[in-house]
Short mmCIF file of C-alpha atoms in Angstrom, two decimals:
data_model
loop_
_atom_site.label_atom_id
_atom_site.label_comp_id
_atom_site.label_asym_id
_atom_site.label_seq_id
_atom_site.Cartn_x
_atom_site.Cartn_y
_atom_site.Cartn_z
CA MET K 1 -18.40 15.21 23.06
CA GLU K 2 -18.20 15.62 19.69
CA THR K 3 -21.12 14.19 17.69
CA LYS K 4 -18.51 11.91 15.86
CA GLN K 5 -16.76 11.18 18.86
CA ARG K 6 -20.09 9.79 20.29
CA LEU K 7 -20.63 7.79 17.50
CA GLN K 8 -17.27 6.16 18.21
CA PHE K 9 -18.00 5.33 21.59
CA LEU K 10 -21.13 3.67 21.21
CA ALA K 11 -19.75 1.76 18.19
CA PHE K 12 -16.73 0.49 20.18
CA PHE K 13 -19.26 0.16 22.89
CA LEU K 14 -21.52 -2.08 21.05
CA ILE K 15 -18.60 -3.90 19.28
CA TYR K 16 -16.47 -4.87 21.92
CA PHE K 17 -19.16 -5.34 24.88
CA ILE K 18 -22.71 -5.54 23.70
CA VAL K 19 -23.25 -7.75 20.92
CA PRO K 20 -20.99 -10.36 22.01
CA PHE K 21 -23.03 -10.70 25.05
CA SER K 22 -26.29 -9.96 23.40
CA ALA K 23 -25.57 -12.50 20.66
CA CYS K 24 -24.72 -15.51 23.34
CA LEU K 25 -27.93 -14.01 25.39
CA PHE K 26 -30.37 -13.97 23.17
CA THR K 27 -29.20 -17.33 21.58
CA LEU K 28 -29.56 -19.20 25.08
CA LEU K 29 -32.52 -17.40 25.56
CA PHE K 30 -33.72 -19.11 22.44
CA ALA K 31 -32.48 -22.09 22.55
CA ASN K 32 -34.04 -22.55 26.32
CA TYR K 33 -37.40 -21.32 24.84
CA THR K 34 -37.36 -24.26 22.15
CA SER K 35 -35.35 -26.41 23.55
CA ASN K 36 -38.82 -28.99 24.67
CA VAL K 37 -39.56 -28.98 20.66
CA PHE K 38 -36.18 -30.17 19.96
CA LEU K 39 -34.77 -32.10 23.10
CA PRO K 40 -36.34 -35.75 24.06
CA GLU K 41 -38.57 -35.67 26.70
CA ARG K 42 -36.50 -38.08 29.02
CA PHE K 43 -33.48 -35.17 28.43
CA LEU K 44 -36.30 -32.39 29.56
CA VAL K 45 -37.19 -34.27 32.81
CA LEU K 46 -33.32 -34.12 33.83
CA PHE K 47 -32.91 -30.90 32.61
CA GLU K 48 -35.77 -29.80 35.23
CA ALA K 49 -33.75 -31.81 37.53
CA THR K 50 -30.85 -29.88 37.35
CA GLN K 51 -32.48 -26.95 38.15
CA THR K 52 -33.82 -28.21 41.23
CA THR K 53 -30.27 -29.52 42.44
CA GLN K 54 -28.54 -26.47 42.82
CA ASP K 55 -25.17 -27.36 41.99
CA PHE K 56 -22.95 -24.89 42.73
CA THR K 57 -20.48 -26.33 40.25
CA LEU K 58 -23.00 -26.46 37.34
CA LEU K 59 -24.17 -23.29 37.83
CA ALA K 60 -20.41 -22.02 37.70
CA LEU K 61 -19.31 -24.07 34.76
CA THR K 62 -22.71 -22.82 32.90
CA TRP K 63 -21.77 -19.14 33.55
CA ALA K 64 -18.08 -18.92 34.52
CA PRO K 65 -16.96 -18.40 30.83
CA PHE K 66 -19.04 -15.71 30.11
CA PRO K 67 -17.40 -13.12 32.49
CA ILE K 68 -13.93 -14.22 31.98
CA ILE K 69 -14.39 -13.84 28.27
CA THR K 70 -15.57 -10.53 29.43
CA VAL K 71 -12.86 -9.62 31.29
CA ILE K 72 -10.69 -10.53 28.61
CA LEU K 73 -11.79 -8.24 25.47
CA PHE K 74 -12.42 -5.39 28.07
CA PHE K 75 -8.15 -5.71 28.21
CA TYR K 76 -7.88 -6.69 24.41
CA SER K 77 -9.86 -3.38 23.64
CA LEU K 78 -7.70 -1.22 25.63
CA PRO K 79 -5.70 -0.19 23.32
CA VAL K 80 -8.11 0.51 20.92
CA SER K 81 -9.74 2.88 23.20
CA ASN K 82 -6.62 4.49 24.25
CA TYR K 83 -6.32 5.30 20.44
CA LEU K 84 -10.09 6.51 19.50
CA PHE K 85 -10.36 8.51 22.59
CA LYS K 86 -6.93 9.71 23.35
CA ARG K 87 -5.22 9.58 20.19
CA ASN K 88 -2.61 12.37 21.37
CA LYS K 89 -1.13 9.99 24.49
CA CYS K 90 -0.51 7.15 21.73
CA ASN K 91 3.09 6.50 20.55
CA TYR K 92 4.15 4.80 17.15
CA LEU K 93 3.75 1.25 19.11
CA SER K 94 0.03 2.02 20.51
CA GLU K 95 -1.10 3.24 17.32
CA GLU K 96 0.11 0.14 15.38
CA ARG K 97 -1.39 -1.99 17.75
CA ALA K 98 -4.82 -0.63 17.78
CA ARG K 99 -5.11 -0.45 14.16
CA HIS K 100 -4.20 -3.97 14.09
CA ARG K 101 -6.94 -5.27 16.89
CA ILE K 102 -9.14 -2.73 14.53
CA VAL K 103 -8.72 -4.46 11.97
CA HIS K 104 -9.06 -8.06 13.19
CA SER K 105 -11.78 -7.06 16.20
CA PRO K 106 -14.80 -8.85 14.53
CA LEU K 107 -12.97 -12.21 14.07
CA ILE K 108 -11.25 -12.19 17.34
CA ILE K 109 -14.31 -11.08 19.56
CA SER K 110 -16.18 -13.74 17.99
CA LEU K 111 -13.89 -16.32 18.33
CA PHE K 112 -13.63 -15.40 21.79
CA GLY K 113 -17.64 -15.68 22.54
CA PHE K 114 -17.50 -18.66 20.46
CA THR K 115 -15.18 -20.02 22.71
CA GLY K 116 -16.96 -19.50 25.75
CA TRP K 117 -20.08 -20.68 24.67
CA GLU K 118 -18.72 -23.79 23.91
CA LEU K 119 -17.02 -24.03 27.04
CA SER K 120 -20.00 -23.92 28.65
CA THR K 121 -21.51 -25.97 26.79
CA PHE K 122 -19.17 -29.01 26.79
CA LEU K 123 -18.46 -28.17 30.65
CA SER K 124 -22.50 -28.09 31.87
CA VAL K 125 -23.21 -31.21 29.76
CA TYR K 126 -20.37 -33.19 31.63
CA ARG K 127 -21.30 -31.79 34.99
CA ILE K 128 -24.87 -32.95 34.32
CA ASP K 129 -23.85 -36.17 32.83
CA THR K 130 -21.66 -36.55 36.37
CA LEU K 131 -24.88 -35.54 38.56
CA PHE K 132 -26.94 -37.96 36.64
CA PRO K 133 -24.88 -41.11 35.60
CA SER K 134 -27.85 -42.64 34.23
CA SER K 135 -29.31 -40.64 31.68
CA PRO K 136 -29.80 -41.87 28.32
CA PRO K 137 -26.70 -41.61 26.37
CA GLN K 138 -28.72 -39.83 23.16
CA SER K 139 -30.30 -37.07 25.58
CA ILE K 140 -26.58 -36.15 26.15
CA ILE K 141 -25.44 -36.12 22.76
CA THR K 142 -28.47 -34.40 21.31
CA VAL K 143 -28.09 -31.36 23.70
CA THR K 144 -24.31 -31.56 22.98
CA ILE K 145 -25.01 -31.28 19.35
CA LEU K 146 -27.58 -28.84 19.43
CA PHE K 147 -26.00 -26.40 21.69
CA ALA K 148 -22.82 -26.87 19.91
CA PHE K 149 -24.48 -25.55 16.81
CA TRP K 150 -26.05 -22.66 18.77
CA GLY K 151 -22.73 -21.48 19.64
CA LEU K 152 -22.28 -21.66 15.92
CA PHE K 153 -24.82 -19.60 15.36
CA ALA K 154 -24.24 -17.07 17.82
CA PHE K 155 -20.35 -16.44 16.35
CA ALA K 156 -22.12 -16.18 12.75
CA PHE K 157 -24.20 -13.41 14.48
CA SER K 158 -21.37 -11.91 16.43
CA TYR K 159 -19.14 -11.68 13.32
CA ALA K 160 -21.47 -10.91 11.05
CA THR K 161 -22.78 -7.89 13.42
CA THR K 162 -19.52 -6.50 14.57
CA ASN K 163 -18.32 -6.59 11.65
CA TYR K 164 -20.67 -4.24 9.91
CA LEU K 165 -20.81 -1.77 12.63
CA ASN K 166 -16.77 -1.75 12.39
CA ARG K 167 -16.74 -1.03 8.83
CA LYS K 168 -19.31 1.49 8.73
CA LEU K 169 -18.41 3.71 12.38
CA ILE K 170 -14.61 2.56 13.10
CA ILE K 171 -12.83 1.74 10.14
CA PRO K 172 -13.69 5.27 8.20
CA CYS K 173 -12.62 7.37 11.05
CA VAL K 174 -9.44 5.46 11.79
CA PHE K 175 -8.09 4.48 8.02
CA PRO K 176 -9.83 7.49 5.92
CA GLU K 177 -7.15 6.99 3.01
CA GLY K 178 -7.42 2.87 3.17
CA GLY K 179 -4.42 1.25 4.15
CA LEU K 180 -5.87 -1.58 5.99
CA GLY K 181 -4.22 -4.35 3.73
CA LYS K 182 -0.91 -3.96 5.79
CA TYR K 183 -2.82 -5.33 8.72
CA ALA K 184 -5.47 -7.77 6.95
CA LYS K 185 -3.10 -10.10 5.82
CA GLY K 186 -3.22 -13.68 7.42
CA LYS K 187 -5.91 -13.10 10.13
CA GLN K 188 -9.17 -12.75 8.32
CA PHE K 189 -11.49 -15.20 6.93
CA SER K 190 -11.71 -16.07 2.86
CA ILE K 191 -14.86 -15.90 1.33
CA VAL K 192 -15.22 -19.94 1.03
CA THR K 193 -14.83 -20.15 5.08
CA LYS K 194 -17.28 -17.34 5.17
CA GLN K 195 -19.64 -18.93 2.80
CA ILE K 196 -19.19 -22.24 4.67
CA ILE K 197 -20.14 -20.45 8.49
CA PHE K 198 -22.95 -18.54 7.53
CA TRP K 199 -24.28 -21.48 5.52
CA THR K 200 -23.77 -23.89 8.55
CA ALA K 201 -25.63 -21.26 10.84
CA SER K 202 -28.50 -20.30 8.70
CA THR K 203 -29.14 -23.41 6.52
CA LEU K 204 -27.08 -26.36 7.90
CA PHE K 205 -28.19 -25.59 11.51
CA PRO K 206 -32.01 -24.90 10.86
CA ILE K 207 -32.65 -28.10 9.26
CA ILE K 208 -30.79 -29.93 12.04
CA LEU K 209 -33.26 -28.31 14.17
CA LEU K 210 -35.72 -29.88 12.09
CA VAL K 211 -34.77 -32.75 11.92
CA PHE K 212 -34.07 -33.10 15.65
CA GLY K 213 -37.77 -32.38 15.99
CA LEU K 214 -39.11 -34.68 13.64
CA LEU K 215 -36.98 -36.95 15.84
CA GLN K 216 -38.90 -36.00 18.67
CA ARG K 217 -42.34 -36.30 17.63
CA THR K 218 -41.72 -39.60 15.19
CA ASN K 219 -40.16 -41.27 18.87
CA HIS K 220 -37.26 -41.67 17.42
CA ASN K 221 -33.61 -40.86 18.76
CA ILE K 222 -30.33 -39.50 17.55
CA PHE K 223 -28.74 -43.04 16.88
CA GLN K 224 -31.72 -44.17 14.46
CA LEU K 225 -30.82 -41.60 12.27
CA HIS K 226 -28.59 -43.36 10.06
CA GLU K 227 -31.65 -45.78 9.50
CA LEU K 228 -34.41 -43.24 8.44
CA VAL K 229 -32.39 -41.70 6.05
CA HIS K 230 -32.45 -45.27 4.25
CA THR K 231 -35.92 -45.97 4.82
CA ASP K 232 -38.18 -42.61 4.83
CA VAL K 233 -38.23 -39.82 2.23
CA LEU K 234 -38.32 -37.29 3.76
CA PHE K 235 -34.73 -37.64 5.17
CA GLU K 236 -33.10 -38.51 1.86
CA VAL K 237 -34.87 -35.65 0.72
CA ILE K 238 -33.45 -33.29 3.72
CA ALA K 239 -29.97 -35.24 3.05
CA ILE K 240 -30.06 -34.66 -0.22
CA MET K 241 -30.94 -31.07 -0.03
CA LEU K 242 -27.95 -30.44 2.64
CA PHE K 243 -25.66 -31.67 0.10
CA PHE K 244 -26.58 -29.80 -2.78
CA SER K 245 -27.24 -26.17 -1.17
CA PHE K 246 -23.16 -26.87 0.62
CA VAL K 247 -22.41 -27.56 -3.22
CA PHE K 248 -23.98 -24.82 -4.46
CA SER K 249 -22.84 -22.52 -1.59
CA VAL K 250 -19.04 -23.24 -2.06
CA THR K 251 -19.20 -23.25 -5.48
CA PHE K 252 -20.82 -19.78 -5.59
CA ALA K 253 -17.83 -18.34 -3.04
CA ILE K 254 -15.06 -20.29 -5.34
CA SER K 255 -16.60 -18.29 -8.33
CA LEU K 256 -16.41 -14.95 -6.31
CA GLN K 257 -12.59 -16.03 -4.48
CA HIS K 258 -10.94 -17.21 -7.85
CA PRO K 259 -11.14 -13.92 -9.71
CA LEU K 260 -10.71 -11.99 -7.01
CA ASN K 261 -7.95 -13.71 -6.28
CA GLN K 262 -6.36 -12.63 -9.82
CA ILE K 263 -7.01 -9.09 -9.27
CA GLU K 264 -5.44 -9.19 -6.03
CA GLU K 265 -2.29 -11.11 -7.59
CA ALA K 266 -2.65 -9.07 -10.52
CA THR K 267 -2.63 -5.36 -8.47
CA GLU K 268 0.23 -6.60 -6.53
CA LEU K 269 2.00 -7.11 -9.75
CA ILE K 270 1.19 -3.62 -10.85
CA LYS K 271 2.42 -2.59 -7.77
CA GLU K 272 5.94 -3.79 -8.63
CA GLN K 273 5.27 -2.29 -12.03
CA LYS K 274 4.66 -4.77 -14.26
CA PHE K 275 2.17 -2.85 -16.21
CA ASP K 276 1.57 -5.59 -18.58
CA THR K 277 -0.15 -7.60 -16.52
CA ARG K 278 -3.74 -8.10 -17.25
CA VAL K 279 -6.94 -9.80 -15.57
CA THR K 280 -8.83 -12.70 -17.36
CA ILE K 281 -12.74 -11.61 -17.39
CA PHE K 282 -15.02 -14.31 -16.91
CA SER K 283 -18.22 -12.23 -16.73
CA SER K 284 -20.13 -9.35 -17.00
CA ASP K 285 -21.01 -8.86 -13.85
CA GLU K 286 -19.34 -6.62 -10.96
CA LEU K 287 -16.59 -8.83 -10.88
CA GLY K 288 -15.95 -8.36 -14.96
CA LEU K 289 -16.42 -4.61 -14.33
CA LEU K 290 -13.52 -4.58 -11.72
CA GLY K 291 -11.65 -6.91 -13.99
CA ASP K 292 -11.75 -4.61 -16.64
CA ALA K 293 -11.38 -1.46 -14.88
CA VAL K 294 -8.14 -3.06 -13.27
CA ASN K 295 -6.77 -3.83 -17.05
CA GLU K 296 -7.53 -0.37 -17.75
CA MET K 297 -5.34 0.89 -14.97
CA ALA K 298 -2.51 -1.18 -16.31
CA GLU K 299 -2.38 0.11 -19.50
CA GLY K 300 -2.67 3.70 -17.58
CA LEU K 301 -0.06 3.44 -15.59
CA ALA K 302 2.20 2.12 -18.36
CA GLU K 303 1.35 4.72 -20.56
CA ARG K 304 2.01 7.16 -17.64
CA GLU K 305 5.50 5.40 -17.23
CA ARG K 306 6.08 5.52 -21.08
CA ILE K 307 5.51 9.58 -20.74
CA LYS K 308 7.58 9.61 -17.68
CA ASP K 309 10.50 7.51 -19.10
CA THR K 310 10.70 10.01 -22.37
CA PHE K 311 9.95 13.13 -20.36
CA GLY K 312 13.11 11.75 -18.40
CA ARG K 313 14.95 11.43 -21.59
CA ILE K 314 14.23 14.75 -22.70
CA VAL K 315 15.20 16.79 -19.14
CA ASP K 316 17.16 15.44 -16.82
CA PRO K 317 15.24 13.30 -14.55
CA ARG K 318 15.83 15.04 -11.04
CA VAL K 319 14.10 17.89 -13.13
CA ARG K 320 11.12 15.95 -14.39
CA ASP K 321 10.55 14.21 -10.76
CA TYR K 322 11.03 18.03 -9.59
CA LEU K 323 8.24 19.11 -12.12
CA LEU K 324 5.97 16.07 -11.52
CA SER K 325 5.68 16.76 -7.73
CA ASN K 326 5.37 20.41 -7.92
CA GLU K 327 2.89 22.73 -9.05
CA HIS K 328 2.75 23.80 -12.82
CA SER K 329 2.89 27.34 -12.51
CA LEU K 330 4.28 30.01 -14.53
CA GLY K 331 7.32 32.19 -12.24
CA GLY K 332 9.99 30.63 -10.32
CA LYS K 333 12.45 31.63 -7.46
CA VAL K 334 15.62 33.60 -7.45
CA VAL K 335 18.63 31.06 -5.66
CA ASP K 336 22.59 30.96 -5.97
CA ALA K 337 23.95 28.63 -8.29
CA THR K 338 26.61 28.04 -10.79
CA ILE K 339 26.42 27.97 -14.37
CA LEU K 340 28.65 25.58 -16.53
CA PHE K 341 28.64 26.71 -20.34
CA SER K 342 30.35 24.86 -22.58
CA ASP K 343 30.50 25.12 -26.80
CA LEU K 344 32.49 23.31 -29.44
CA ARG K 345 34.90 24.85 -31.55
CA ASP K 346 34.77 25.34 -35.26
CA PHE K 347 31.89 23.35 -35.26
CA THR K 348 30.40 25.36 -38.07
CA LYS K 349 33.25 24.55 -40.69
CA LEU K 350 33.26 20.83 -39.74
CA SER K 351 29.80 20.52 -40.25
CA GLU K 352 29.90 22.12 -44.17
CA LYS K 353 32.05 19.13 -44.72
CA ARG K 354 30.09 16.23 -43.48
CA THR K 355 26.58 15.22 -44.11
CA PRO K 356 23.90 15.98 -41.42
CA GLU K 357 24.14 12.12 -40.17
CA GLU K 358 27.70 12.27 -39.81
CA VAL K 359 27.30 15.61 -37.44
CA LEU K 360 24.59 13.79 -35.61
CA TYR K 361 26.20 11.09 -35.05
CA ILE K 362 29.38 13.25 -33.75
CA LEU K 363 27.48 15.42 -31.75
CA ASN K 364 25.58 12.40 -30.13
CA ARG K 365 28.50 10.69 -28.74
CA TYR K 366 30.01 14.27 -27.56
CA PHE K 367 26.95 15.05 -25.93
CA GLN K 368 26.79 11.27 -24.34
CA GLU K 369 30.19 11.79 -22.69
CA MET K 370 29.47 15.48 -21.76
CA SER K 371 26.25 14.29 -20.30
CA ASN K 372 28.30 11.63 -18.22
CA ALA K 373 30.14 14.03 -17.03
CA ILE K 374 28.12 16.49 -15.59
CA GLU K 375 25.55 13.69 -13.93
CA VAL K 376 28.66 12.09 -12.06
CA HIS K 377 29.12 15.59 -10.23
CA GLY K 378 25.32 16.03 -9.29
CA GLY K 379 24.45 19.07 -12.31
CA PHE K 380 21.80 18.91 -14.61
CA ILE K 381 21.91 20.00 -18.38
CA ASN K 382 19.25 22.58 -18.83
CA LYS K 383 19.47 22.91 -22.43
CA PHE K 384 21.21 21.92 -25.64
CA ILE K 385 21.71 25.33 -27.67
CA GLY K 386 23.26 23.60 -31.10
CA ASP K 387 26.64 22.15 -29.95
CA ALA K 388 26.77 24.09 -26.33
CA ILE K 389 25.56 22.76 -23.41
CA LEU K 390 24.09 24.70 -20.45
CA ALA K 391 24.44 23.03 -17.16
CA VAL K 392 23.37 24.51 -13.60
CA PHE K 393 24.60 23.22 -10.18
CA GLY K 394 23.00 23.96 -7.05
CA THR K 395 19.30 24.19 -8.55
CA PRO K 396 16.84 22.64 -8.46
CA MET K 397 18.63 20.40 -5.91
CA PRO K 398 20.43 22.40 -3.76
CA MET K 399 23.91 21.92 -3.05
CA ALA K 400 26.42 23.35 -0.81
CA ASP K 401 29.77 22.91 -3.01
CA HIS K 402 28.18 23.89 -6.74
CA ALA K 403 31.23 25.86 -7.49
CA ASP K 404 33.41 23.40 -6.39
CA ARG K 405 31.45 20.53 -8.37
CA ALA K 406 31.29 22.68 -11.95
CA PHE K 407 34.59 22.81 -11.23
CA GLN K 408 35.53 19.10 -11.55
CA THR K 409 32.68 18.40 -14.22
CA ALA K 410 34.96 20.74 -16.30
CA LEU K 411 37.64 18.72 -15.67
CA GLU K 412 36.02 15.52 -16.34
CA MET K 413 34.53 16.76 -19.73
CA GLN K 414 38.24 17.68 -20.69
CA ARG K 415 39.09 14.17 -19.81
CA ASN K 416 36.25 12.25 -21.46
CA LEU K 417 36.61 14.60 -24.91
CA ASP K 418 40.53 13.55 -24.73
CA ILE K 419 39.36 9.83 -24.77
CA LEU K 420 36.34 10.43 -27.55
CA ASN K 421 38.95 12.10 -29.70
CA GLN K 422 41.06 9.25 -29.88
CA GLN K 423 38.08 7.23 -30.70
CA PHE K 424 37.39 9.31 -33.38
CA LEU K 425 40.80 9.19 -34.80
CA LYS K 426 40.64 5.79 -35.06
CA GLU K 427 37.50 5.83 -37.00
CA GLY K 428 38.99 8.63 -39.31
CA LEU K 429 36.74 11.50 -37.98
CA THR K 430 38.12 15.04 -36.53
CA GLU K 431 39.29 15.67 -33.41
CA LEU K 432 37.22 17.90 -31.59
CA LYS K 433 37.95 21.19 -29.37
CA MET K 434 35.60 22.54 -26.83
CA GLY K 435 35.87 26.03 -24.20
CA ILE K 436 34.25 25.50 -20.85
CA GLY K 437 33.04 29.04 -18.92
CA ILE K 438 31.99 29.13 -15.39
CA HIS K 439 30.34 31.71 -13.42
CA THR K 440 28.53 31.72 -9.99
CA GLY K 441 25.82 33.91 -8.87
CA SER K 442 21.94 34.27 -8.20
CA LEU K 443 19.96 33.51 -11.10
CA LEU K 444 15.62 32.48 -11.50
CA VAL K 445 15.07 29.12 -12.20
CA GLY K 446 11.20 28.16 -12.72
CA ASN K 447 8.60 27.77 -15.31
CA ILE K 448 8.45 30.53 -18.40
CA GLY K 449 6.58 31.03 -21.14
CA SER K 450 2.57 30.73 -21.79
CA THR K 451 -0.33 29.26 -19.63
CA ASN K 452 -0.40 26.17 -22.12
CA ARG K 453 3.11 25.99 -22.88
CA MET K 454 5.76 25.94 -20.82
CA GLU K 455 9.95 24.91 -20.30
CA PHE K 456 11.80 25.11 -16.93
CA THR K 457 14.93 26.89 -17.21
CA VAL K 458 17.32 29.16 -15.62
CA ILE K 459 17.69 33.35 -16.63
CA GLY K 460 19.48 35.57 -15.26
CA ASP K 461 22.56 37.87 -15.96
CA THR K 462 24.61 34.59 -14.14
CA VAL K 463 23.61 32.77 -17.51
CA ASN K 464 24.26 35.38 -19.88
CA THR K 465 27.81 35.83 -18.23
CA ALA K 466 28.64 32.22 -18.29
CA SER K 467 28.24 32.25 -22.19
CA ARG K 468 30.37 35.48 -22.63
CA VAL K 469 33.09 33.76 -20.46
CA GLU K 470 32.79 30.92 -22.63
CA GLY K 471 33.03 33.07 -25.71
CA LEU K 472 36.90 34.24 -24.35
CA CYS K 473 37.94 30.83 -24.47
CA LYS K 474 38.81 30.83 -28.38
CA GLY K 475 40.48 34.57 -28.30
CA LEU K 476 43.02 33.69 -24.96
CA GLN K 477 43.83 30.19 -26.22
CA LYS K 478 42.34 28.30 -23.45
CA ASN K 479 39.99 25.33 -22.86
CA LEU K 480 38.81 26.63 -19.40
CA LEU K 481 37.97 29.85 -17.85
CA ILE K 482 35.95 31.15 -14.57
CA THR K 483 35.02 34.29 -12.83
CA GLU K 484 36.54 35.77 -9.44
CA ASN K 485 32.56 34.87 -8.28
CA THR K 486 33.42 31.08 -9.15
CA ALA K 487 37.49 31.36 -7.97
CA ASN K 488 36.33 32.85 -4.22
CA LEU K 489 33.91 29.56 -3.56
CA ILE K 490 36.19 26.69 -5.07
CA SER K 491 38.59 24.91 -2.93
CA PRO K 492 42.01 27.14 -1.44
CA SER K 493 44.21 23.97 -3.35
CA ILE K 494 42.15 24.71 -6.86
CA ARG K 495 42.02 28.25 -6.19
CA SER K 496 45.75 28.80 -5.75
CA GLN K 497 46.61 26.96 -9.42
CA LEU K 498 44.62 29.59 -10.96
CA GLN K 499 46.04 31.96 -13.51
CA LEU K 500 44.45 35.49 -13.56
CA GLU K 501 43.99 36.31 -16.88
CA GLY K 502 42.96 40.08 -16.46
CA GLU K 503 39.71 42.25 -16.33
CA TYR K 504 37.72 41.89 -19.37
CA GLU K 505 34.45 43.94 -20.40
CA LEU K 506 31.92 41.40 -21.45
CA LYS K 507 29.31 41.68 -24.10
CA GLY K 508 26.44 43.48 -22.91
CA ARG K 509 27.72 44.35 -19.26
CA GLU K 510 29.08 47.73 -18.45
CA SER K 511 31.27 46.83 -15.91
CA LYS K 512 34.77 44.51 -15.97
CA GLU K 513 34.72 41.06 -14.67
CA LYS K 514 37.82 39.13 -13.42
CA ILE K 515 39.04 36.03 -15.98
CA TYR K 516 41.01 33.44 -13.97
CA SER K 517 42.41 30.22 -16.26
CA TYR K 518 43.30 27.04 -15.47
CA PRO K 519 46.12 24.65 -17.29
CA ILE K 520 44.37 22.18 -18.93
CA THR K 521 44.82 20.68 -22.40
#
């Protein structure tokens, strides 16, 4: 067994069996050892008498809850032990159950121990009262209160110890990357509740023991306590100290819980991408530093979101997400894809007759309509080149029907342009005409440039061919031209409507390319 697994086994055994049993056992031994100081003498005689009665019912009621609780803890711990030591045999539901129990184990284990202790106390005192009906009432009440408080002390000790062992030895192995919040909600003590529990165990209980000791030494009983508080300054001081210590403890816990609740609420809002959320800082201690860190984190995330949004406007959001989720290095990969290249005709002459502001206005509206058509069919715009558009289908997001999508995009672009031209005519602007060239083939997609300045783009002969095919549109008086590679990949119903324009030797290429047109106006 490896050292890490041995530590886990030791921690598991301590948390689920040794610590709960030891907490109750040591508390019981200490309570019995000190009982002669805090219990009335008449009850001590009664207590000694119970030891000589050899009453089996009393023995069973005193000790039976503890083995029962131990058996319950054994079955409660089975999912955890299977997960820790037989993880490869656990399914998803078993893992989730084990994780949930690991997070809640300190509380559940301590509650089991506390329940067993209190049951044992009340049942055994009830049996003693039955055996000795003439016993003084103050003796029965005194022992019940004291041993009930000892149970709270055992609970606090067990909870603190198991929680520490769990956080140090079990949780780091089960939740190495965090994520406890998913399992911890709704069944954990708040800071105020923990403070009250530990105040009760560490302050209230010792003082009550001292009060009972004082009552014993001054020959008073518990029914005279209210008189002593009014007549004895010592008891008044004790009552006042208890009151103020409780107020101080709860106030201190609230002073921690309030800013932590604010920070928790702020982080939940930040998770919902409400990055304008801010935490109010009340102090300069660790909580104040934590609040400052949350505020700085929110500002950083807001800035990151603005950059991401701006980046998504400059490049296609899908390309943005692709770049953000992959390593930024030079180079790329070869893929099969379809390139759509479009260009406005005679736009240079149109620009000469208009101001730069008017030209920009026309281009922006044109690009908006063309972008809508491209995005609807799943393509992404690689770049705008003056009044030209280079769109890619099939990368970086793979698609089997990239040729069909590119072809349908061209038809959509023409329809959008027709509608846009109608609007331009109403505004007294000139109609626009464009040519579209489509080619399918292998190309390189990736980052090009230098190590400190890169551009995500597509390069290769396929891109050049699409550009050259578009250049034939004006001479052939066609709005849409596609190559044979693309024609062979589109649906048969569309292919039957294509018209062969001939074979053309494109600029920069030695081989000829068969060019097809589609009758759109």
